[in-house]
Coordinates of C-alpha atoms in Angstrom, one line a residue:
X767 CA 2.4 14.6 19.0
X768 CA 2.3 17.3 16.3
X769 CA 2.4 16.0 12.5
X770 CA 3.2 19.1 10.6
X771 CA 3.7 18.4 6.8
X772 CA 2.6 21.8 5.4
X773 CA 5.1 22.8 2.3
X774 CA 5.2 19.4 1.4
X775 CA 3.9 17.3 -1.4
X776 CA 3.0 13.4 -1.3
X777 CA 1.8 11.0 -4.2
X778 CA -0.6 8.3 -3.4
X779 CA -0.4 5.5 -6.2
X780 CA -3.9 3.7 -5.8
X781 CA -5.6 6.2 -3.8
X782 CA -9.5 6.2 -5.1
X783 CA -10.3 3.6 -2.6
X784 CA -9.5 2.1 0.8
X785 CA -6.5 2.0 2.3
X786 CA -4.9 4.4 -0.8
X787 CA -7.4 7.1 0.3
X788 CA -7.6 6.9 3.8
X789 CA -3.6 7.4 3.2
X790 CA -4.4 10.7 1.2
X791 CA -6.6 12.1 3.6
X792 CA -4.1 11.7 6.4
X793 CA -1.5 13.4 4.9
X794 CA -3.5 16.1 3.4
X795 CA -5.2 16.7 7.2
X796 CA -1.1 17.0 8.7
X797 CA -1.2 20.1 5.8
X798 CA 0.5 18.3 2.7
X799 CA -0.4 18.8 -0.7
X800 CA -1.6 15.5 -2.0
X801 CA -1.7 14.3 -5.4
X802 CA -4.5 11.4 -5.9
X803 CA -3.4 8.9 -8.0
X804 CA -5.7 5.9 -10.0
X805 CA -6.3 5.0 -13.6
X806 CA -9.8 6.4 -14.5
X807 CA -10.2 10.5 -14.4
X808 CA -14.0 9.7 -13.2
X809 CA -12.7 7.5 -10.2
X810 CA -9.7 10.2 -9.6
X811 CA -11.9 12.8 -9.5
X812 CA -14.4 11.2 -7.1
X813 CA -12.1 10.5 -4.4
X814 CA -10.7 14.0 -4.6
X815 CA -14.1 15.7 -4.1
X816 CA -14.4 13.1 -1.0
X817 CA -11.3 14.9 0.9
X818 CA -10.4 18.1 2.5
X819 CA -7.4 20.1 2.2
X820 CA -4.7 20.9 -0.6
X821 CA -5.9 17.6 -2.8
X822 CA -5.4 17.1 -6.7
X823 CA -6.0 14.1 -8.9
X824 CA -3.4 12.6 -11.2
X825 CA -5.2 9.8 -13.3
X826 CA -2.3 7.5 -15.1
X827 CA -2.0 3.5 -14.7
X828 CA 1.3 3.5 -13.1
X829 CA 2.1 -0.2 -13.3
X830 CA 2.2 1.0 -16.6
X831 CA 6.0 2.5 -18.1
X832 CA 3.8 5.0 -20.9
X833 CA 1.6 5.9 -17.7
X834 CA 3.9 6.4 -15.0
X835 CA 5.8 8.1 -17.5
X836 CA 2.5 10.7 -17.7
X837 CA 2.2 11.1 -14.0
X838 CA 6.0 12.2 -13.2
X839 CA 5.5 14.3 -16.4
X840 CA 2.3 16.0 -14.5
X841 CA 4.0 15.6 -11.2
X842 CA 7.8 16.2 -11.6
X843 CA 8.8 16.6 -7.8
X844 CA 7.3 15.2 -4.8
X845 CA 8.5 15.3 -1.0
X846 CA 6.9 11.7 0.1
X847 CA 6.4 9.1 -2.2
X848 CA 3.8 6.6 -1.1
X849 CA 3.8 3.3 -3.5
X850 CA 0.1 1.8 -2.4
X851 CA -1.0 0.3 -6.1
X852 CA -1.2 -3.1 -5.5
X853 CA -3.3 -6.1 -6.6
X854 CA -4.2 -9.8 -4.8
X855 CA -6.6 -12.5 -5.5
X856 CA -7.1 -16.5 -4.6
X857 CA -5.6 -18.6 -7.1
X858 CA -4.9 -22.4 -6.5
X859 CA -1.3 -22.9 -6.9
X860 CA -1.2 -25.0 -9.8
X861 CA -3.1 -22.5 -11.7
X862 CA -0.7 -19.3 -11.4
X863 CA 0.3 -18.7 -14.8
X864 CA 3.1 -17.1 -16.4
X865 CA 1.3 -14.6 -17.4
X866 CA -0.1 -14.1 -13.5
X867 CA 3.1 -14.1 -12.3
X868 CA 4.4 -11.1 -14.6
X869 CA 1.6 -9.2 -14.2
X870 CA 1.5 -9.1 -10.4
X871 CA 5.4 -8.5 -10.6
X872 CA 4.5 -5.5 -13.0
X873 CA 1.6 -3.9 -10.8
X874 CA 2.9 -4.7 -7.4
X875 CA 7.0 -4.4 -7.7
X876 CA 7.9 -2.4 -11.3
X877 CA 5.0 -0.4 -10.7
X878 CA 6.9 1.4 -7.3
X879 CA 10.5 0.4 -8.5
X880 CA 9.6 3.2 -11.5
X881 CA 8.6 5.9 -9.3
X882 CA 11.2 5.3 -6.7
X883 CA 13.8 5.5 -9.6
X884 CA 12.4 8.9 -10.7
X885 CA 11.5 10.8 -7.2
X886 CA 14.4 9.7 -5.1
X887 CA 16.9 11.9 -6.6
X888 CA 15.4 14.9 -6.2
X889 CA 14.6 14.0 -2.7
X890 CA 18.2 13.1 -2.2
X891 CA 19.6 16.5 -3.8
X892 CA 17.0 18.6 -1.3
X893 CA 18.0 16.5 1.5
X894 CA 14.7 15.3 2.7
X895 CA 12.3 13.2 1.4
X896 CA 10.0 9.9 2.6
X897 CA 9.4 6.7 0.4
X898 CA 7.0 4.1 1.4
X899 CA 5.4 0.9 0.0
X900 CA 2.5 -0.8 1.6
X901 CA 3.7 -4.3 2.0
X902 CA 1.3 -6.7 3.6
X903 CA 1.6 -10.0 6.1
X904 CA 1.3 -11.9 3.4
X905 CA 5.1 -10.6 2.7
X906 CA 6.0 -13.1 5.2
X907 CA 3.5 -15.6 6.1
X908 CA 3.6 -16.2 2.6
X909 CA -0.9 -17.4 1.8
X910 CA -1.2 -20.8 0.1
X911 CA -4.3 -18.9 -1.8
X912 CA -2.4 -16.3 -3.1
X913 CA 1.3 -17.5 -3.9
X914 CA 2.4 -15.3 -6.3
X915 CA 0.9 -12.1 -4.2
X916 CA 2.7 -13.1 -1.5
X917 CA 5.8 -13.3 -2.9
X918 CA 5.5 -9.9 -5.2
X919 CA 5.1 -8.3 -1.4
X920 CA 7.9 -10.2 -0.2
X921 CA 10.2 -8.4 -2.9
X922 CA 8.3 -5.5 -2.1
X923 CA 10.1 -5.8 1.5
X924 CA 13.6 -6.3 -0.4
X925 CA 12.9 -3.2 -2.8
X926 CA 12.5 -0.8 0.7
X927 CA 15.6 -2.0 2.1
X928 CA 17.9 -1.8 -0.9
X929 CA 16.7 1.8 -2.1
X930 CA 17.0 2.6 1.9
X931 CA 20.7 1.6 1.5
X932 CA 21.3 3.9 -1.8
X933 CA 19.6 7.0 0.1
X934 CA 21.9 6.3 3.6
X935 CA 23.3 9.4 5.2
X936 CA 20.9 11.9 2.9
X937 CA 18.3 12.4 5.4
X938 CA 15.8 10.8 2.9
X939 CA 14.1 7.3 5.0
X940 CA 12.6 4.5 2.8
X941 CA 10.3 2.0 5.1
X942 CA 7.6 -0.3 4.0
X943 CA 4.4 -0.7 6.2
X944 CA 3.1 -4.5 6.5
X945 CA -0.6 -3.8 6.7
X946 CA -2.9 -6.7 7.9
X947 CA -5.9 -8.1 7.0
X948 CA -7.9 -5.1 6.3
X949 CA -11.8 -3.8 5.6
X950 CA -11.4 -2.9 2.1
X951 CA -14.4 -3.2 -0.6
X952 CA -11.6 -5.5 -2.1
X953 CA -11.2 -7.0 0.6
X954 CA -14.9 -7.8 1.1
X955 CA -15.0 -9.5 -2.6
X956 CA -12.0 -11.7 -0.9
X957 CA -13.3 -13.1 2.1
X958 CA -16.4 -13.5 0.2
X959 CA -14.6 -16.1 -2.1
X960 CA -13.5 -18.0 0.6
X961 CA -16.5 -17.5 2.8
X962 CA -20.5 -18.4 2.2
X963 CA -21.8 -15.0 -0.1
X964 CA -25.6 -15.9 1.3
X965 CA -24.0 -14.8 5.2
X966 CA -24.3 -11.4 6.4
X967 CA -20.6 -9.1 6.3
X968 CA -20.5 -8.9 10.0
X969 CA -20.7 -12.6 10.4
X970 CA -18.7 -13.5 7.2
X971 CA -16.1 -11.5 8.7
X972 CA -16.0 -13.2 12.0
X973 CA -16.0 -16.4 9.7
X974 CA -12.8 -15.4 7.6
X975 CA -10.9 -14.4 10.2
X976 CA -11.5 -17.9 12.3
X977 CA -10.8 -19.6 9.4
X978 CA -8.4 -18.5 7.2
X979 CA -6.6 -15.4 9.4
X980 CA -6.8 -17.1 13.5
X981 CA -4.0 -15.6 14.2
X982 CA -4.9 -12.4 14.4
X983 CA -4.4 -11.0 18.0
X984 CA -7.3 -7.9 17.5
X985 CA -10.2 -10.9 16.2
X986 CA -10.9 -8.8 13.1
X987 CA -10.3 -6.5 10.3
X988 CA -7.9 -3.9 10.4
X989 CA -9.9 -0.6 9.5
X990 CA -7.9 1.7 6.2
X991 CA -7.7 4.7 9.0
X992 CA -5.6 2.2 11.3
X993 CA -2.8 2.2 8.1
X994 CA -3.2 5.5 7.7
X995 CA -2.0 6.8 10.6
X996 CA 1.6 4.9 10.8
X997 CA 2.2 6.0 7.3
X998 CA 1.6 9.8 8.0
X999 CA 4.1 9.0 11.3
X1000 CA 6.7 7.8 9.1
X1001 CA 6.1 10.7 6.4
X1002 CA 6.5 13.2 8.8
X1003 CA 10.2 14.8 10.1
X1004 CA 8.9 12.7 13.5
X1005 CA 10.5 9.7 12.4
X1006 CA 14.3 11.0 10.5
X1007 CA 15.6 8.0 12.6
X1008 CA 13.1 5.0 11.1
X1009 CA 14.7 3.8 7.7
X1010 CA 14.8 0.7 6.1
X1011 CA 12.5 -0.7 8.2
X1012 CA 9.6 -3.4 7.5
X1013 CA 6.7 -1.8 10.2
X1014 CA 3.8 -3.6 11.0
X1015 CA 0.2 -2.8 11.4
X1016 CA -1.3 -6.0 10.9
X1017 CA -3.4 -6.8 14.3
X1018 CA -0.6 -9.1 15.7
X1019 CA -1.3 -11.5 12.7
X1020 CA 2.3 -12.3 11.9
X1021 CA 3.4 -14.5 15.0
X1022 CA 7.1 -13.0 15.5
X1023 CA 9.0 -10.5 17.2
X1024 CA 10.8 -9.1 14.1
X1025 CA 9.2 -9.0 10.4

């Protein structure tokens, strides 16, 4: 299978790190030109010396309105919108604050509502273009840990299938990808706050997964590369036919057919 994006340019929100950058890489290796997106220039510019190919760093906070405002100013068109920014963390239930809830809302929903609003028009009036958020499991087996990220990926899941319906019939697709459990330096500050810090990684993870994630079908952590790779499938003209779709890479953790 030949994933040829050459002549076309993708935006990574979040991409210094993890699953953000293993995203960029992917898409700049199938020939796109990829912009690198975080908040600190430093970070930005780390990650792009890190990958090969047509790469360039944008450094804005887009879960910010002033910031995202500075990255479509810098980057006024784009082919394949990837919306990656996202934030989680344990909090007991009864201590999600208002202020909790608004701010995951902001980073994880606003944040790719904003850039959606601004790219899909142009992708619409050229006739071709890809948007995709990276949703998680956690969209629908909604973690009694993490409440209030759950439920900002659940609307994440609503946001793909609504702006899917606006672009029908233009030959742009909008799909969300419901990534798993997955090896992350975020991730390893996670299952660290729910597992013994004195244990060693390998066997922390083995612990986390048999405790708080058993019904994952694979037995452990989904690696960033493992995301990657469905994403730069569904960016690519391969699949014109997969919109509005909730697709999963998440190790057989959610325990139903459909999403």
């Amino acid at each position: 299978m030949n994933i040829d994006l050459t002549g076309k340019t993708a935006l990574v929100t979040g991409s210094t790190q993890g699953i953000g950058l293993a995203i960029a890489g992917s898409l700049a290796a199938a020939g796109a030109r990829v912009a690198v997106n975080g908040r600190s220039r430093d970070r930005v510019d780390e990650a792009v010396a890190t990958l090969e190919g047509d790469v360039f760093g944008v450094a804005a906070d887009v879960a910010d309105a002033d910031g995202a405002q500075t990255l479509v100013d810098a980057l006024p068109q784009v082919d394949i919108l990837v919306n990656n920014l996202g934030i989680f963390g344990a909090v007991p239930a009864g201590e999600i604050t208002d202020e909790l809830w608004r701010t995951f809302f902001e980073v994880n929903v606003l944040a790719a509502a904003r850039l959606i609003r601004h790219y899909l028009p142009g992708m619409v009036s050229r006739g071709w273009g890809r948007v995709l958020q990276i949703a998680s499991d956690s969209a629908i087996v909604t973690p009694h840990e993490m409440i209030h990220y759950g439920v900002s990926k659940t609307a994440l899941l609503a946001l793909s299938r609504g702006y899917a319906k606006e672009a029908s019939g233009t030959g742009v697709t909008v799909n969300s990808v419901i990534a798993g459990p997955t090896h992350t330096a975020g991730v390893e500050d996670f299952v660290y706050q729910l597992v013994d810090r004195s244990v060693p990684w390998e066997q922390a993870q083995r612990e986390f997964i048999r405790l708080h994630r058993p019904q994952s079908l694979i037995g452990r952590l989904i690696e960033p590369q493992e995301i990657a790779n469905m994403v730069t499938y569904l960016a690519s003209p391969l699949a014109s036919a997969t919109t509005g779709g909730a697709l999963r890479v998440d190790g057989g953790y959610v325990d139903a057919i459909l999403p």
